[in-house]
């Protein structure tokens, strides 16, 4: 059974005339199925993992290949070669016979797609051969002369790609024949010496990945059911179709004789299966309240769930269409027939039609749902319909929930409140809700009233009414000031968090890769000088004292030094869970707010400290760079080259300023600086002592880290120039601020290692050992005391 997604199981009749006549069998469609994309990504990951195994598990791969070669040598050569020839012939005959069989059945489009996938797989195999030719574990000496075998056993890839793209589902005999042919061809390649285990695996993975990539890129061919198929299927379900009219994608209007009701028939097939599944999966991962990804369920399960929800809502007294007939249409499609509802959505109603009685009836329908603990989950502008008599109908219950929890019920209330506010305004929507349900339920739903919690259609409609949700919240608080106003966190996973985790994983992989390249850093660290090591640790701890001084200097109000110092220590913990430039600023802002400083002034102080810190960082970078450039081992760029680079950057900035929308964007970014930060700096000029302390603290923080890195190098036995170390650290910190990983992990280590190796005269292993020691003292070890400081500040409500 195919999995499906049913989005709109009952809608109003179309405004325009429906397409005349029944569906035709020649309606060609192509659907990009999400499962093909998922398999494509899985195939790419498997190819990458195989290459990693070939690169890092060389002894294991070589030993396995050697054992197979020894076993093959025990077999008689002539029979093995004959068997290999027969296996190769079978490998070619199976897809050829399968193609002929499918062409005779009129499936020309799938065969054409299969040929294209086979060509792509063959090209990818050749390209991968050239790209990984240096991996010795994928090849061995050729059995028939000089040279080596191919890194990818490419004979298998086109065959598997062709058969998978054409599709063997429902063709068990052909699937068995393919499995046998591939198995025999693979064994033949191993025994005759033309393949290694990993090259054989790569050949299969390339073919499988190319097949699903082609299927997703082109889409899988499908077709609409014919008029005869629909009549036969509906007739078996007790429906007597007299006339079938297509009314849109996957929707038909069916007229019955003898005055029987007209039906709204929905087709559930591969197209419905593919529609919106990736978005639903992403929402399911991201939000605590996202609807379940129905497309991952079997067809029968989805049908049963929809019918159960519709019958439960009808039993609760809610006006919603219940299915009159459900029938399967082939192995991966079905039809569901509902009574045609003569009603219009709210956005099609005139203002005078939206009476208080209509609003009260809408709330009454929701109340009936919630009384039976039924959640709609996707209340939007098109799911609240009003018929000619002014009665409200709730439709689109496919994503609903039975025995729903309190959170989902409150989300429905927030959704209906927003939908009504889109038409009648916040004041009238809130008043009607409170009149129908009472102030308590409406006030309890206030924390859930946020755009991310609303249905997709509602969020789309809100783009034309920016600020409406805030107006609704304000209206609820105006009528109910004691209502909880703090929004509930509904996100499981934020996009920024996902990017940070992926970047951190990549950085960790790159760091581990460097640990096993060149000199062994572990051995180098074991011989570190304890005196220089103690000096580095002491300087790293002193950086927190300087950071506290730097923050106090940019706050005109009085701050206790001890508690400010604890806040800077807590920043060591925050850096682990957020990017460098974000976590520290957020923590300092919160600390200043809790210290009694208004939010605007707290933001301005932190912004002023960051602005001046950036200026001082650039000045120190230029100073250390000038010193390094004057040294005997000058490896700095040519001044002419630097001047050209600066000139090009200046021209790019001027060109960007000439583009209106870029100029407006830059002005919007600089507006807080001009409106808040600069006035704060002017206030600080009236307290020169404070400002001097802030500047001194910022400089001392930078110098402390430079000295720490220098002491780490001396502890390893290296004697680099202090200016070279300073330039290295300033550049590494700049890179770390730009990398969206916690503490700049990955970017900082790579930049520091490369610069220390080039400017400090160290080999890669020694430079990495210095960097690892420095990051251990300044990033890893302070995490535990940082967490203790963070918890201490939270207990005292200082954060």
mmCIF file of C-alpha atoms in Angstrom, residues 486-667:
data_model
loop_
_atom_site.group_PDB
_atom_site.id
_atom_site.type_symbol
_atom_site.label_atom_id
_atom_site.label_comp_id
_atom_site.label_asym_id
_atom_site.label_seq_id
_atom_site.Cartn_x
_atom_site.Cartn_y
_atom_site.Cartn_z
ATOM 1 C CA UNK A 486 4.395 34.814 28.234
ATOM 2 C CA UNK A 487 4.380 32.734 25.002
ATOM 3 C CA UNK A 488 4.795 28.978 25.362
ATOM 4 C CA UNK A 489 7.862 27.604 23.610
ATOM 5 C CA UNK A 490 6.555 25.323 20.877
ATOM 6 C CA UNK A 491 9.761 24.679 18.933
ATOM 7 C CA UNK A 492 11.618 21.437 19.504
ATOM 8 C CA UNK A 493 14.323 22.409 17.057
ATOM 9 C CA UNK A 494 15.119 25.810 15.620
ATOM 10 C CA UNK A 495 16.682 26.089 12.142
ATOM 11 C CA UNK A 496 19.637 27.956 13.651
ATOM 12 C CA UNK A 497 20.150 25.122 16.152
ATOM 13 C CA UNK A 498 20.126 22.554 13.365
ATOM 14 C CA UNK A 499 22.720 24.528 11.405
ATOM 15 C CA UNK A 500 24.829 24.878 14.543
ATOM 16 C CA UNK A 501 24.698 21.136 15.279
ATOM 17 C CA UNK A 502 25.601 20.206 11.701
ATOM 18 C CA UNK A 503 28.429 22.729 11.630
ATOM 19 C CA UNK A 504 29.685 21.427 14.987
ATOM 20 C CA UNK A 505 29.641 17.849 13.699
ATOM 21 C CA UNK A 506 31.581 18.890 10.598
ATOM 22 C CA UNK A 507 34.078 20.806 12.731
ATOM 23 C CA UNK A 508 34.535 17.828 15.041
ATOM 24 C CA UNK A 509 35.137 15.553 12.066
ATOM 25 C CA UNK A 510 37.743 17.924 10.627
ATOM 26 C CA UNK A 511 39.438 18.200 14.019
ATOM 27 C CA UNK A 512 39.590 14.417 14.469
ATOM 28 C CA UNK A 513 40.952 14.106 10.958
ATOM 29 C CA UNK A 514 43.756 16.529 11.802
ATOM 30 C CA UNK A 515 44.585 14.614 14.982
ATOM 31 C CA UNK A 516 45.686 11.643 12.896
ATOM 32 C CA UNK A 517 47.697 13.585 10.363
ATOM 33 C CA UNK A 518 51.374 14.521 10.682
ATOM 34 C CA UNK A 519 52.995 14.412 14.142
ATOM 35 C CA UNK A 520 50.841 12.861 16.845
ATOM 36 C CA UNK A 521 49.531 15.787 18.997
ATOM 37 C CA UNK A 522 48.847 13.449 21.930
ATOM 38 C CA UNK A 523 52.512 12.531 22.156
ATOM 39 C CA UNK A 524 53.523 16.188 21.902
ATOM 40 C CA UNK A 525 51.089 17.211 24.674
ATOM 41 C CA UNK A 526 52.397 14.510 27.000
ATOM 42 C CA UNK A 527 55.765 16.255 27.177
ATOM 43 C CA UNK A 528 54.455 19.774 27.932
ATOM 44 C CA UNK A 529 56.477 21.954 30.346
ATOM 45 C CA UNK A 530 54.455 22.192 33.603
ATOM 46 C CA UNK A 531 55.689 25.730 34.443
ATOM 47 C CA UNK A 532 54.639 27.222 31.124
ATOM 48 C CA UNK A 533 51.440 25.200 31.358
ATOM 49 C CA UNK A 534 50.668 26.715 34.770
ATOM 50 C CA UNK A 535 51.382 30.186 33.395
ATOM 51 C CA UNK A 536 48.985 29.608 30.505
ATOM 52 C CA UNK A 537 46.242 28.439 32.892
ATOM 53 C CA UNK A 538 46.758 31.458 35.149
ATOM 54 C CA UNK A 539 46.543 33.912 32.264
ATOM 55 C CA UNK A 540 43.392 32.187 30.996
ATOM 56 C CA UNK A 541 41.753 32.708 34.409
ATOM 57 C CA UNK A 542 42.845 36.355 34.504
ATOM 58 C CA UNK A 543 40.940 36.965 31.259
ATOM 59 C CA UNK A 544 37.668 36.727 33.224
ATOM 60 C CA UNK A 545 38.818 39.547 35.546
ATOM 61 C CA UNK A 546 39.571 41.703 32.519
ATOM 62 C CA UNK A 547 36.208 40.845 30.923
ATOM 63 C CA UNK A 548 34.342 41.953 34.059
ATOM 64 C CA UNK A 549 36.263 45.237 34.041
ATOM 65 C CA UNK A 550 35.461 45.675 30.332
ATOM 66 C CA UNK A 551 31.718 45.304 30.891
ATOM 67 C CA UNK A 552 31.556 47.571 33.957
ATOM 68 C CA UNK A 553 33.377 50.315 32.053
ATOM 69 C CA UNK A 554 30.589 50.564 29.474
ATOM 70 C CA UNK A 555 27.749 50.790 31.984
ATOM 71 C CA UNK A 556 27.333 54.273 33.545
ATOM 72 C CA UNK A 557 25.272 52.746 36.368
ATOM 73 C CA UNK A 558 27.030 51.081 39.289
ATOM 74 C CA UNK A 559 27.565 47.310 39.042
ATOM 75 C CA UNK A 560 29.016 45.010 41.731
ATOM 76 C CA UNK A 561 32.361 43.711 40.501
ATOM 77 C CA UNK A 562 32.047 40.286 42.142
ATOM 78 C CA UNK A 563 28.689 39.423 40.597
ATOM 79 C CA UNK A 564 29.822 40.809 37.228
ATOM 80 C CA UNK A 565 32.868 38.556 37.419
ATOM 81 C CA UNK A 566 30.617 35.545 38.058
ATOM 82 C CA UNK A 567 28.546 36.534 35.003
ATOM 83 C CA UNK A 568 31.670 36.517 32.826
ATOM 84 C CA UNK A 569 32.610 33.076 34.140
ATOM 85 C CA UNK A 570 29.061 31.922 33.286
ATOM 86 C CA UNK A 571 29.738 33.088 29.731
ATOM 87 C CA UNK A 572 32.163 30.172 29.385
ATOM 88 C CA UNK A 573 29.198 27.821 29.699
ATOM 89 C CA UNK A 574 26.957 29.829 27.365
ATOM 90 C CA UNK A 575 29.594 29.731 24.615
ATOM 91 C CA UNK A 576 29.251 25.959 24.436
ATOM 92 C CA UNK A 577 25.577 26.088 23.464
ATOM 93 C CA UNK A 578 25.558 29.146 21.178
ATOM 94 C CA UNK A 579 27.710 30.880 18.578
ATOM 95 C CA UNK A 580 30.485 33.033 20.056
ATOM 96 C CA UNK A 581 29.126 36.448 19.125
ATOM 97 C CA UNK A 582 25.572 35.642 20.240
ATOM 98 C CA UNK A 583 25.704 33.856 23.599
ATOM 99 C CA UNK A 584 27.934 36.322 25.458
ATOM 100 C CA UNK A 585 25.957 39.364 24.329
ATOM 101 C CA UNK A 586 22.637 37.760 25.297
ATOM 102 C CA UNK A 587 23.938 36.743 28.729
ATOM 103 C CA UNK A 588 25.373 40.216 29.467
ATOM 104 C CA UNK A 589 22.155 41.898 28.349
ATOM 105 C CA UNK A 590 20.077 39.660 30.611
ATOM 106 C CA UNK A 591 22.462 40.249 33.500
ATOM 107 C CA UNK A 592 22.174 44.019 33.121
ATOM 108 C CA UNK A 593 18.373 43.796 32.948
ATOM 109 C CA UNK A 594 18.286 41.788 36.173
ATOM 110 C CA UNK A 595 20.617 44.360 37.745
ATOM 111 C CA UNK A 596 17.906 47.003 37.381
ATOM 112 C CA UNK A 597 19.057 48.617 34.135
ATOM 113 C CA UNK A 598 16.245 49.230 31.610
ATOM 114 C CA UNK A 599 16.246 47.031 28.520
ATOM 115 C CA UNK A 600 17.100 49.830 26.082
ATOM 116 C CA UNK A 601 20.090 50.980 28.162
ATOM 117 C CA UNK A 602 21.248 47.385 28.697
ATOM 118 C CA UNK A 603 21.201 46.698 24.967
ATOM 119 C CA UNK A 604 22.977 49.977 24.288
ATOM 120 C CA UNK A 605 25.747 49.222 26.804
ATOM 121 C CA UNK A 606 26.362 45.750 25.408
ATOM 122 C CA UNK A 607 26.235 47.123 21.871
ATOM 123 C CA UNK A 608 28.707 49.866 22.738
ATOM 124 C CA UNK A 609 31.080 47.329 24.320
ATOM 125 C CA UNK A 610 30.867 45.108 21.234
ATOM 126 C CA UNK A 611 31.360 48.028 18.850
ATOM 127 C CA UNK A 612 34.427 49.350 20.630
ATOM 128 C CA UNK A 613 35.707 45.796 21.089
ATOM 129 C CA UNK A 614 35.490 45.247 17.328
ATOM 130 C CA UNK A 615 37.382 48.494 16.674
ATOM 131 C CA UNK A 616 40.095 47.540 19.186
ATOM 132 C CA UNK A 617 40.311 44.068 17.686
ATOM 133 C CA UNK A 618 40.922 45.497 14.211
ATOM 134 C CA UNK A 619 43.523 47.906 15.557
ATOM 135 C CA UNK A 620 45.360 45.114 17.367
ATOM 136 C CA UNK A 621 45.163 42.925 14.284
ATOM 137 C CA UNK A 622 46.691 45.691 12.191
ATOM 138 C CA UNK A 623 49.404 46.354 14.832
ATOM 139 C CA UNK A 624 50.434 42.722 15.170
ATOM 140 C CA UNK A 625 50.315 42.324 11.400
ATOM 141 C CA UNK A 626 52.622 45.326 10.972
ATOM 142 C CA UNK A 627 55.045 43.860 13.517
ATOM 143 C CA UNK A 628 55.013 40.460 11.822
ATOM 144 C CA UNK A 629 55.573 42.103 8.455
ATOM 145 C CA UNK A 630 58.709 43.797 9.750
ATOM 146 C CA UNK A 631 60.182 40.572 11.171
ATOM 147 C CA UNK A 632 62.909 38.503 9.516
ATOM 148 C CA UNK A 633 60.579 35.615 8.716
ATOM 149 C CA UNK A 634 58.068 37.838 6.951
ATOM 150 C CA UNK A 635 55.348 35.774 5.312
ATOM 151 C CA UNK A 636 52.728 38.505 5.256
ATOM 152 C CA UNK A 637 51.023 39.339 1.964
ATOM 153 C CA UNK A 638 52.648 41.899 -0.299
ATOM 154 C CA UNK A 639 51.535 45.456 0.617
ATOM 155 C CA UNK A 640 50.559 46.064 -2.993
ATOM 156 C CA UNK A 641 48.339 42.978 -2.953
ATOM 157 C CA UNK A 642 46.758 44.090 0.324
ATOM 158 C CA UNK A 643 46.119 47.558 -1.134
ATOM 159 C CA UNK A 644 44.441 46.030 -4.187
ATOM 160 C CA UNK A 645 42.262 43.806 -1.978
ATOM 161 C CA UNK A 646 41.222 46.766 0.186
ATOM 162 C CA UNK A 647 40.441 48.827 -2.936
ATOM 163 C CA UNK A 648 38.299 46.050 -4.402
ATOM 164 C CA UNK A 649 36.407 45.700 -1.116
ATOM 165 C CA UNK A 650 35.847 49.451 -1.062
ATOM 166 C CA UNK A 651 34.481 49.395 -4.602
ATOM 167 C CA UNK A 652 32.151 46.537 -3.695
ATOM 168 C CA UNK A 653 30.828 48.544 -0.734
ATOM 169 C CA UNK A 654 30.265 51.588 -2.957
ATOM 170 C CA UNK A 655 28.519 49.422 -5.555
ATOM 171 C CA UNK A 656 26.293 47.944 -2.853
ATOM 172 C CA UNK A 657 25.417 51.444 -1.654
ATOM 173 C CA UNK A 658 24.304 52.290 -5.195
ATOM 174 C CA UNK A 659 21.668 49.513 -5.105
ATOM 175 C CA UNK A 660 18.531 50.940 -3.428
ATOM 176 C CA UNK A 661 17.346 47.811 -1.592
ATOM 177 C CA UNK A 662 20.873 47.030 -0.320
ATOM 178 C CA UNK A 663 21.234 50.603 0.851
ATOM 179 C CA UNK A 664 17.930 50.447 2.694
ATOM 180 C CA UNK A 665 18.947 47.129 4.266
ATOM 181 C CA UNK A 666 22.252 48.587 5.468
ATOM 182 C CA UNK A 667 20.480 51.641 6.860
#
